[in-house]
CSV table of C-alpha atoms in Angstrom, one decimal:
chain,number,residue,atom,x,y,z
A,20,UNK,CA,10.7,80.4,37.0
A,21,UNK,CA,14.1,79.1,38.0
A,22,UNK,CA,15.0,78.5,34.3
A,23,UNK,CA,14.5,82.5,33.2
A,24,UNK,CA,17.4,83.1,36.1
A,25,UNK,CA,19.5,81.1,34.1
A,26,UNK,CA,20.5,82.5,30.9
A,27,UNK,CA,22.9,81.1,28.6
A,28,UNK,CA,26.0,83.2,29.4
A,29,UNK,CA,29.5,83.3,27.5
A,30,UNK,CA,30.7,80.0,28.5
A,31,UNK,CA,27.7,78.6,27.6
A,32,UNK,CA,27.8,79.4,24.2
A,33,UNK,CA,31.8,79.0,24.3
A,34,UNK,CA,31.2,75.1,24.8
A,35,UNK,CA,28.1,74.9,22.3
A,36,UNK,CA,30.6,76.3,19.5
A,37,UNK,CA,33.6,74.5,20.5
A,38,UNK,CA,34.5,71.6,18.0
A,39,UNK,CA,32.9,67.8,18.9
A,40,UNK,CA,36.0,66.1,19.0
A,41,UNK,CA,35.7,62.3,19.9
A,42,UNK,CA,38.5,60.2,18.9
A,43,UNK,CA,37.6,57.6,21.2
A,44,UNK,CA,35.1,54.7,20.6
A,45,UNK,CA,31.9,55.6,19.7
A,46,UNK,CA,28.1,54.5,19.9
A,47,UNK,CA,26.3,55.4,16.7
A,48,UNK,CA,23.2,52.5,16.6
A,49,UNK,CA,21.4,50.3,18.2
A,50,UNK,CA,21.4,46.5,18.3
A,51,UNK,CA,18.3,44.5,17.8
A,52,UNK,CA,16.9,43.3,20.6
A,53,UNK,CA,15.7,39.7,20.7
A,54,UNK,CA,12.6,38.0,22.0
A,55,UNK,CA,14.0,36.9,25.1
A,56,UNK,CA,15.1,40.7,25.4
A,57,UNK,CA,11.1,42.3,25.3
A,58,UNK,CA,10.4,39.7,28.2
A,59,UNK,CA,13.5,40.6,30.2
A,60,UNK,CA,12.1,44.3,29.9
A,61,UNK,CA,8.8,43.5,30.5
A,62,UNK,CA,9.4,41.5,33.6
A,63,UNK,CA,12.3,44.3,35.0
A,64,UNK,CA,11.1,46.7,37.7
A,65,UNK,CA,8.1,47.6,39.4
A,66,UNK,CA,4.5,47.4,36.9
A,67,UNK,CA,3.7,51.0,38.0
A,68,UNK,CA,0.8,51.7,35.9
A,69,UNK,CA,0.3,55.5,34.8
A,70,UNK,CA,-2.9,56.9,34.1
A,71,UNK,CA,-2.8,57.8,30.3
A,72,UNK,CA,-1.8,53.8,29.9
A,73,UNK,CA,-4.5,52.2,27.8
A,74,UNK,CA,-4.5,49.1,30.1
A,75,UNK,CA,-2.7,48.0,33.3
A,76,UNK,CA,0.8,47.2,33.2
A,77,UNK,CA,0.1,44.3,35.1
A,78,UNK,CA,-2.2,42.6,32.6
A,79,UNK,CA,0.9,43.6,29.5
A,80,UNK,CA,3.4,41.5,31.5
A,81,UNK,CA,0.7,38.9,32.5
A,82,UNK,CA,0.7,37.9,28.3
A,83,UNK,CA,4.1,37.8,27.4
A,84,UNK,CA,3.2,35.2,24.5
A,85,UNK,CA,0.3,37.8,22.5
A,86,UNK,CA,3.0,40.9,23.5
A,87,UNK,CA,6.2,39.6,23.1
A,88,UNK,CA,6.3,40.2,18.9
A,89,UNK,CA,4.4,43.5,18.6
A,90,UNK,CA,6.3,45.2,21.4
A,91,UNK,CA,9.4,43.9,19.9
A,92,UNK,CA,8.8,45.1,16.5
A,93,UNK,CA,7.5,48.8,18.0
A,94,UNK,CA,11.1,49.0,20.5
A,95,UNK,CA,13.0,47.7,17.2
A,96,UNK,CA,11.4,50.4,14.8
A,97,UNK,CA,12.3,53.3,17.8
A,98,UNK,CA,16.1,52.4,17.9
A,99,UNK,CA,16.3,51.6,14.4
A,100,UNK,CA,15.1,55.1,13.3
A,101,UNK,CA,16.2,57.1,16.0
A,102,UNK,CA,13.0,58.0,17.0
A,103,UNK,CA,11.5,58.2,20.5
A,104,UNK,CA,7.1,58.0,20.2
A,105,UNK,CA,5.6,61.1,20.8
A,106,UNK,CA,2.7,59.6,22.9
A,107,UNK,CA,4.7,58.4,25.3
A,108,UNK,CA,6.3,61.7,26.6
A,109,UNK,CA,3.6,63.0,28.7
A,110,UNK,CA,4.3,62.8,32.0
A,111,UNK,CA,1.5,62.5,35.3
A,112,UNK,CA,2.5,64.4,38.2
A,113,UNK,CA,1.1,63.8,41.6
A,114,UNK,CA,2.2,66.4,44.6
A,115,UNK,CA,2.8,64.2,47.8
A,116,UNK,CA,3.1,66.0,51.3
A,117,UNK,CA,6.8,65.3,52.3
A,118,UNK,CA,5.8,64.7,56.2
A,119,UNK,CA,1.9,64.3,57.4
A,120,UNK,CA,3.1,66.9,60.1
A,121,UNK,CA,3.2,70.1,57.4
A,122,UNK,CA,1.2,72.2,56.1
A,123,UNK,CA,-1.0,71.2,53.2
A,124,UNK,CA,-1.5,75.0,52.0
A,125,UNK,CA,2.3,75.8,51.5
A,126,UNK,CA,3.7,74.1,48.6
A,127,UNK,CA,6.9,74.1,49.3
A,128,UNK,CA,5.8,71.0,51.4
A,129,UNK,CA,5.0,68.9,48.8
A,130,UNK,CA,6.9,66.7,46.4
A,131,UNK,CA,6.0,65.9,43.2
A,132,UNK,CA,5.9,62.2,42.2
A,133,UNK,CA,5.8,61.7,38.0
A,134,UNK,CA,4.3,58.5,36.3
A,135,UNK,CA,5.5,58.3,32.7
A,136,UNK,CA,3.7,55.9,30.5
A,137,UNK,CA,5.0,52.2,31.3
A,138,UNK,CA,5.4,51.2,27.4
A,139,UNK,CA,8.0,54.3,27.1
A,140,UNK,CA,9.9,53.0,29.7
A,141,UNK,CA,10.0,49.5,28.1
A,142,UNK,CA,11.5,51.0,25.2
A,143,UNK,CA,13.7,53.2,27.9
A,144,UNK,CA,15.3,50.0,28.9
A,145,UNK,CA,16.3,48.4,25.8
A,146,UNK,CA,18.4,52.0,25.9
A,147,UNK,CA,19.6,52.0,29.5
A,148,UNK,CA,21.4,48.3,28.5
A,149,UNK,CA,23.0,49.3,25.4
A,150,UNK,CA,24.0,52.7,26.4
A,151,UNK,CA,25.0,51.7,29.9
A,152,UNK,CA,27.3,48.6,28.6
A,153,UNK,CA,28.8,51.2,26.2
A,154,UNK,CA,29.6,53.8,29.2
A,155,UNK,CA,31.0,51.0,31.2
A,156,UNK,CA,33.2,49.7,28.7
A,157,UNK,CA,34.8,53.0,27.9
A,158,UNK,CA,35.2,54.2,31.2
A,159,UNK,CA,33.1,57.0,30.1
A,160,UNK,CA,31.6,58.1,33.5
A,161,UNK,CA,33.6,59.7,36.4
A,162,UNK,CA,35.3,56.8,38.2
A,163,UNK,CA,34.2,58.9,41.2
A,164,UNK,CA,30.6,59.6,40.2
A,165,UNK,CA,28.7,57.2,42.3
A,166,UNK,CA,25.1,57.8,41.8
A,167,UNK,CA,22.6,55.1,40.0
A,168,UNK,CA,25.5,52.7,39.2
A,169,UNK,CA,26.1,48.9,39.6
A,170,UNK,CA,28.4,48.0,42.4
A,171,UNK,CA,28.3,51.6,43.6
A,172,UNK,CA,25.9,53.8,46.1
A,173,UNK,CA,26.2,56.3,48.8
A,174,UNK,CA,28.6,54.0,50.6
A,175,UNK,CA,30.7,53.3,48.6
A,176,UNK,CA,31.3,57.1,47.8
A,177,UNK,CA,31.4,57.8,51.8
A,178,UNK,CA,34.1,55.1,51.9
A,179,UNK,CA,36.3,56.5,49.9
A,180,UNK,CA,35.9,59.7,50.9
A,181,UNK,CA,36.5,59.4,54.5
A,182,UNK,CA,39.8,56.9,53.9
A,183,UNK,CA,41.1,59.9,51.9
A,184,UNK,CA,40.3,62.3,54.8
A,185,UNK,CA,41.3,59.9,57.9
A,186,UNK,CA,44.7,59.1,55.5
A,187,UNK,CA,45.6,62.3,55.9
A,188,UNK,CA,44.5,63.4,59.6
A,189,UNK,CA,46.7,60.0,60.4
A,190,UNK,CA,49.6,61.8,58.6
A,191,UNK,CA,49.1,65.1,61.1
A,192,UNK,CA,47.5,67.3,58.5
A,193,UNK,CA,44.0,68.6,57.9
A,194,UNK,CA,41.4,68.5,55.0
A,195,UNK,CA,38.2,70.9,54.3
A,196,UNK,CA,35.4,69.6,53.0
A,197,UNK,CA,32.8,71.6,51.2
A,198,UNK,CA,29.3,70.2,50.1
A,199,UNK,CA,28.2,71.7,47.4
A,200,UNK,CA,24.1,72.5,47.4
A,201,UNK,CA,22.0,72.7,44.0
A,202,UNK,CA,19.1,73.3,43.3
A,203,UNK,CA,16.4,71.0,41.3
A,204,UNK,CA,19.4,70.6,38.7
A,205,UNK,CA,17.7,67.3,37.6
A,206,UNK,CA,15.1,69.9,36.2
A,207,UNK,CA,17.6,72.2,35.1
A,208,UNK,CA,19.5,70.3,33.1
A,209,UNK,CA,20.1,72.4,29.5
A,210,UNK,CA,19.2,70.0,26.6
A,211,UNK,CA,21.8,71.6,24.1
A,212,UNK,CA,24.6,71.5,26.4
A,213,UNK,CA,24.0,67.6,27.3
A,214,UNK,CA,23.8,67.2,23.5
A,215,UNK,CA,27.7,68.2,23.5
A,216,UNK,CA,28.8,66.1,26.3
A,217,UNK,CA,27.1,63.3,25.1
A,218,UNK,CA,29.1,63.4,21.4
A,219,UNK,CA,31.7,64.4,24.0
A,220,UNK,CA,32.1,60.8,25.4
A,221,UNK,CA,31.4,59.1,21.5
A,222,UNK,CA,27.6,58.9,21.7
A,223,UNK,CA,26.9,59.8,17.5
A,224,UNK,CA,24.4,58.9,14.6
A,225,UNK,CA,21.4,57.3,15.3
A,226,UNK,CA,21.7,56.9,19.1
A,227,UNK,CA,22.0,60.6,19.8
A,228,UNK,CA,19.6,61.5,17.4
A,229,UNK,CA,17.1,58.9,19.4
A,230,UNK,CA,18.4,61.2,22.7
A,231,UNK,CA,17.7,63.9,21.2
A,232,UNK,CA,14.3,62.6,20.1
A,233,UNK,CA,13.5,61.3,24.1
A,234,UNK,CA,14.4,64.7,25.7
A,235,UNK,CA,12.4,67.0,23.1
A,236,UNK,CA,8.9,67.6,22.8
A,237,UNK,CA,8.1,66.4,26.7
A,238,UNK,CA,5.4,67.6,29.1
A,239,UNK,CA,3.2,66.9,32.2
A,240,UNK,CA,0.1,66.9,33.4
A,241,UNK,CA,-0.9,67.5,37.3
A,242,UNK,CA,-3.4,65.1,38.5
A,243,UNK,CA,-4.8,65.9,41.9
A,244,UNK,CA,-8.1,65.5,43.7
A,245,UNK,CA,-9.7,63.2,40.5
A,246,UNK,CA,-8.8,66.0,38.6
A,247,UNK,CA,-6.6,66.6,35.4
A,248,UNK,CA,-4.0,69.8,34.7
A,249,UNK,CA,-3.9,71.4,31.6
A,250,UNK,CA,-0.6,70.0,29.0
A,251,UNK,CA,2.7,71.9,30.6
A,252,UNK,CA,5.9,71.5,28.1
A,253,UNK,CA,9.2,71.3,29.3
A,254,UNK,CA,12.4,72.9,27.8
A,255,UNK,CA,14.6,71.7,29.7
A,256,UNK,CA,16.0,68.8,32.4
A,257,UNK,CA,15.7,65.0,32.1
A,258,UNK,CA,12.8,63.6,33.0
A,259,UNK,CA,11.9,62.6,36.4
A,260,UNK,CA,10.9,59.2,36.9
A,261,UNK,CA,12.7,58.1,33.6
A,262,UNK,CA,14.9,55.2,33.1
A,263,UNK,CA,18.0,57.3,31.5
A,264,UNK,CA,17.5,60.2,33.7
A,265,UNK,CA,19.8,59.1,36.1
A,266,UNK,CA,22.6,58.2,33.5
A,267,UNK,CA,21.8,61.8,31.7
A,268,UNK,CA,22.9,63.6,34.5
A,269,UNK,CA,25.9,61.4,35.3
A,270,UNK,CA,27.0,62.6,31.5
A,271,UNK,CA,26.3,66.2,32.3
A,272,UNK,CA,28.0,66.5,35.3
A,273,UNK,CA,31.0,64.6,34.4
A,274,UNK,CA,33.1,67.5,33.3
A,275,UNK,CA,32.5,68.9,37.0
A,276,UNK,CA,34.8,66.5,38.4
A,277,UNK,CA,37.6,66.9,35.9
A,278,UNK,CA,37.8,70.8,36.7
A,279,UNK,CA,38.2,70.3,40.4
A,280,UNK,CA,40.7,67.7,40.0
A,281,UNK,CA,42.3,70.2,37.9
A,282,UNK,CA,43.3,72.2,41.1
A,283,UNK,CA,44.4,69.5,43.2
A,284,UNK,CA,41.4,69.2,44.9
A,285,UNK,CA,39.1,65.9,45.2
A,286,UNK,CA,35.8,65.5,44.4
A,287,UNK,CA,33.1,62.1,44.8
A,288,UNK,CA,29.7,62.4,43.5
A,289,UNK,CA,26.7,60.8,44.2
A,290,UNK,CA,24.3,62.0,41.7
A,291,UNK,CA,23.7,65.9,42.1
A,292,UNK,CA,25.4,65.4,45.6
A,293,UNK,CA,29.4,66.9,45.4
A,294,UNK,CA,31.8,66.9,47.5
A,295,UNK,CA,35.0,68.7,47.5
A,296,UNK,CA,37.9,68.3,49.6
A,297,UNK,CA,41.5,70.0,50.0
A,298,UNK,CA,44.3,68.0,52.0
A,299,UNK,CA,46.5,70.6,53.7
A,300,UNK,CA,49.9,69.9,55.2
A,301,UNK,CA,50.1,70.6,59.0
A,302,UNK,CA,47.3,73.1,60.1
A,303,UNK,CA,47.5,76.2,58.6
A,304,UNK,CA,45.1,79.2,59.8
A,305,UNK,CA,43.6,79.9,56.4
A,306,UNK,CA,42.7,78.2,53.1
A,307,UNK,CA,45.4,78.5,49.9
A,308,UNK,CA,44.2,80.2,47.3
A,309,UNK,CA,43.7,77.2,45.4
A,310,UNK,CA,40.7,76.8,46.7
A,311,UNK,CA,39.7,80.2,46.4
A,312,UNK,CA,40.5,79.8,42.1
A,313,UNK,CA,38.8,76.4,42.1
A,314,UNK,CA,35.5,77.8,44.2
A,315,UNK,CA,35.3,80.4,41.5
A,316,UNK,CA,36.0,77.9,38.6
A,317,UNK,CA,33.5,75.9,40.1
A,318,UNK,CA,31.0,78.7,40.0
A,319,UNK,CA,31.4,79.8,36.8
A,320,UNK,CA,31.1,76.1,35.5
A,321,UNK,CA,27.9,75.9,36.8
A,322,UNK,CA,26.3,79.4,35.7
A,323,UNK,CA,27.8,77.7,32.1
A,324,UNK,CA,25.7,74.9,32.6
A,325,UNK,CA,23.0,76.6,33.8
A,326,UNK,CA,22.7,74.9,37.0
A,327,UNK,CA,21.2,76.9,40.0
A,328,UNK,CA,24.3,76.8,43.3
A,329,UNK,CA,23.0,77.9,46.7
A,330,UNK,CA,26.3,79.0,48.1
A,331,UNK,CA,23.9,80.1,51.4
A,332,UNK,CA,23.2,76.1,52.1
A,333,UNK,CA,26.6,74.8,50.7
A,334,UNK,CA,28.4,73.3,54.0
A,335,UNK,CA,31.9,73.0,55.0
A,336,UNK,CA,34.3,71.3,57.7
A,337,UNK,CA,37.4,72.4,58.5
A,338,UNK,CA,39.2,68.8,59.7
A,339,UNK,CA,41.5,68.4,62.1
A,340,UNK,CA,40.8,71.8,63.3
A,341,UNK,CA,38.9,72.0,66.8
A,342,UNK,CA,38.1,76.2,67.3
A,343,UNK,CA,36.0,77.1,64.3
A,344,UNK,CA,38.1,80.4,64.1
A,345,UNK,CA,36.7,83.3,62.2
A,346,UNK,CA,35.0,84.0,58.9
A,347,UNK,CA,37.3,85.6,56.6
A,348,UNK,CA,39.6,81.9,56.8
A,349,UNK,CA,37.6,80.6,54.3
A,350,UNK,CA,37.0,82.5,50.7
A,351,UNK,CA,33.7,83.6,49.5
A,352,UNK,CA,31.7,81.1,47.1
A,353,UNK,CA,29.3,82.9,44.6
A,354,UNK,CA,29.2,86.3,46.9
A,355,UNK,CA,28.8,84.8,50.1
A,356,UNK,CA,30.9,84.0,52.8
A,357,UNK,CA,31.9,80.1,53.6
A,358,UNK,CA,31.8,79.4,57.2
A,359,UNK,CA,33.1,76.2,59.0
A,360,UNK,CA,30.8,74.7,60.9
A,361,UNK,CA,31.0,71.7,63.9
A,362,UNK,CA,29.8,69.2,61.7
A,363,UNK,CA,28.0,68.6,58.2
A,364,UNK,CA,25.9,65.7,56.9
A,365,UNK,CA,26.9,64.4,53.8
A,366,UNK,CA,24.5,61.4,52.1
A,367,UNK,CA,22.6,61.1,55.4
A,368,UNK,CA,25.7,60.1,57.9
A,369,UNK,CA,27.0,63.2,60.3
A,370,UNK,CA,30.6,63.8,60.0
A,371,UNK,CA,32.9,66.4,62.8
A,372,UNK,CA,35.9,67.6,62.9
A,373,UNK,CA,37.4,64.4,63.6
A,374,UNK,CA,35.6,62.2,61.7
A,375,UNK,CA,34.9,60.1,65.4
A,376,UNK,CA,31.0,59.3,64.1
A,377,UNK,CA,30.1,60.1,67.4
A,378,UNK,CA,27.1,62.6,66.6
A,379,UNK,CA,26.0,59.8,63.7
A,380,UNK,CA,26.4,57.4,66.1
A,381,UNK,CA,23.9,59.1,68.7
A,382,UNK,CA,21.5,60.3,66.1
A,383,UNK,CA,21.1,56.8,65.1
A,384,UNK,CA,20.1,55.7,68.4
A,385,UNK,CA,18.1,57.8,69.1
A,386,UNK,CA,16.0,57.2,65.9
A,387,UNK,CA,16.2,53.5,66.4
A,388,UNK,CA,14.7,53.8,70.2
A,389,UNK,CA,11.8,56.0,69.2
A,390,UNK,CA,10.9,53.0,66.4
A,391,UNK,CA,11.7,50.3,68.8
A,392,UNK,CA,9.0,52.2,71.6
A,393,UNK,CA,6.4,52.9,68.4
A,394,UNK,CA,7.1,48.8,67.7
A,395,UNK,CA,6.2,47.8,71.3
A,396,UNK,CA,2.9,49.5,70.9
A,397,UNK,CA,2.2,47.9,67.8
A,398,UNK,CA,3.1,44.2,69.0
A,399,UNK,CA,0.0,43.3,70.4
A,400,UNK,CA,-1.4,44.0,66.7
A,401,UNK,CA,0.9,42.3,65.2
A,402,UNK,CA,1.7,38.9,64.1
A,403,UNK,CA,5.4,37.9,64.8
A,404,UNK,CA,6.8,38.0,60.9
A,405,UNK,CA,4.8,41.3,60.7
A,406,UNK,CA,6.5,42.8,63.5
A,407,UNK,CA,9.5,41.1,62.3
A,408,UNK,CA,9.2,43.1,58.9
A,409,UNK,CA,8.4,46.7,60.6
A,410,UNK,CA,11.5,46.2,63.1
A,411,UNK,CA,13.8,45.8,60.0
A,412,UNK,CA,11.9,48.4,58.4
A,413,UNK,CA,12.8,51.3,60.6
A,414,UNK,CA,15.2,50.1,63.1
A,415,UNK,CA,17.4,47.4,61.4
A,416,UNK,CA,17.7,49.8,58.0
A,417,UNK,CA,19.3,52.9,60.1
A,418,UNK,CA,21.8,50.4,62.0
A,419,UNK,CA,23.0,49.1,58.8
A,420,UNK,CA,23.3,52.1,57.0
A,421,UNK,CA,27.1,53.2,55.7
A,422,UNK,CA,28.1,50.8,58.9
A,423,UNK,CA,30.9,50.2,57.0
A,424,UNK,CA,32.2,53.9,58.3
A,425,UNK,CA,32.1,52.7,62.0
């Protein structure tokens, strides 16, 4: 339903018809992989077994020695010819209530959990390396772009964020921060447009025609109550539950970044997660109308990409400024009015005005109390080491959490 709101528009077909100009490195094959490779693979992850599997994952990586040549020789033919097996792009969704406290008959309340076939994301792997090393060694990704990459996460993108907002409220000036809200743009993503941005950062030959070959032809199943959907097909987005989704995405959104930077503004990522911010000299009573040409820039990049922006849930905080003031300071983002507000939660921590952590600080007490008092009920229960385990579980995780920000 989202998708037909989202027709390709001018820009959209502007970039498909612009020129794929890489003079860059580039990625056109695959290497081999090895033996040792296929057991690395094998053994990698969690053996989640997914109901159109012939047999249990757990019994494929409990015979390494009678699998090890066969699966070697099937991931070997895939990235060799380019080709991703067709019988492995059928997806199992299950709908999970988000809290046992909702209400079962309004869907909304539910989120769906996919299981993709566990030899497919074998073979996903023996990608993921290749293509990551390749990203990595180009610099391919945005530096800021923090989401599903090694030696980053959402506190290392907090960290920098905040030191660039606290540098400048230690200078006497102030900052907006705007976080952008999208939605389901995993499942939005438009399969000809990531096509471009991936020959875009030098993927070519037989590894984007082997992309190409993974994204196309995909579709799911619901399973629910012992029972079986119908075949759905999917035109468009990276699959959830996938290996590469992650690193997909990163590629798509990467030209995001560039065009806010473009304005003077910054911008971290984490995934689907962006955040904007404007460093302002002194405190001035309304935004510059850069921001006003870079929030309509920003707009139209994403009705390009065909990405859904809910301007009504996008959140912003005017730093270094106490009185909220009134709503025509700020300029309108895709028809509707941006209003500050006291404080906005970015990643999971609660930021105000002067970034003083105090309203993080006393939501995570609170949270940690009520699972210290549900603890005490359980200790007669439990064993020591058990007790142990649910302590770190749910009190120990939200004390530890971005602490670095403290």
């Amino acid at each position: 339903m989202l998708r037909h709101d989202l027709p390709a528009n001018l820009d959209t077909i502007k970039e498909l018809e612009a020129p794929r100009l890489s003079s860059g490195p580039v990625l056109d094959h695959f290497d081999r992989i090895s033996p040792a490779d296929v057991d690395r693979f094998l053994q990698a992850g969690k053996p989640t077994t997914c109901p159109l599997d012939p047999c249990p994952s757990w019994l494929i990586r409990a015979c390494p020695d009678e699998v090890r040549a066969p699966l070697g020789d099937i991931i070997n033919l895939s990235l060799g010819t380019g080709i991703f097996p067709g019988e492995l792009k059928e997806a199992v969704v299950r709908p999970l209530l988000k809290k046992t406290s909702l209400d079962p008959l309004d869907l909304s309340n539910y989120r769906p959990v996919s299981n993709l076939p566990f030899l497919g994301k074998v073979i996903e792997r023996a990608v993921a390396e290749q293509l990551g090393r390749f990203l990595d060694e180009t610099s391919a990704l945005d530096p800021f772009q923090s989401g599903f990459r090694a030696g980053h996460g959402t506190e290392t993108a907090l960290v920098a964020l905040t030191d660039d907002l606290r540098r400048q409220l230690d200078r006497g000036g102030s900052g907006l921060l705007i976080l952008l809200d999208l939605s389901a743009a995993f499942d939005m993503v438009d399969h000809e447009l990531l096509d471009h941005r991936l020959a875009d950062v030098g993927i070519q030959g037989t590894v984007l025609q082997w992309l190409r070959s993974f994204l196309s032809g995909r579709g799911q199943r619901v399973a629910l109550g012992g029972e079986l959907s119908s075949r759905h097909s999917l035109v468009c987005g990276v699959p959830q539950g996938a290996i590469l989704s992650p690193m997909l995405f990163n590629i798509f959104m990467r030209p995001l970044a560039q065009l806010v930077r473009s304005f003077g503004l910054g911008c971290h990522q984490y995934a689907d997660d962006t955040q904007l911010y404007l460093l302002m000299d002194g405190h001035p009573d309304s935004a510059p109308d850069t921001l006003t040409r870079c929030l309509e820039a920003v707009a139209g990049w994403l009705r390009g990409s065909r990405l859904k922006l809910n301007p009504s849930k996008t959140e912003v905080l005017w730093l270094g400024r106490d009185d909220m003031g009134s709503r025509g300071q700020l300029p309108s983002l895709a028809g509707v009015q941006l209003v500050p507000a006291p404080s906005v939660k970015s990643l999971g921590v609660i930021f105000d005005t002067s970034l003083s952590m105090e309203a993080q600080i006393i939501a995570i007490t609170k949270a940690a109390f009520f699972h210290l008092r549900q603890a005490k009920q359980l200790a007669p229960y439990l064993s020591r080491p058990d007790l142990a385990t649910v302590i770190h579980a749910t009190v120990t995780s939200r004390l530890d959490y971005c602490n670095s920000l403290y």
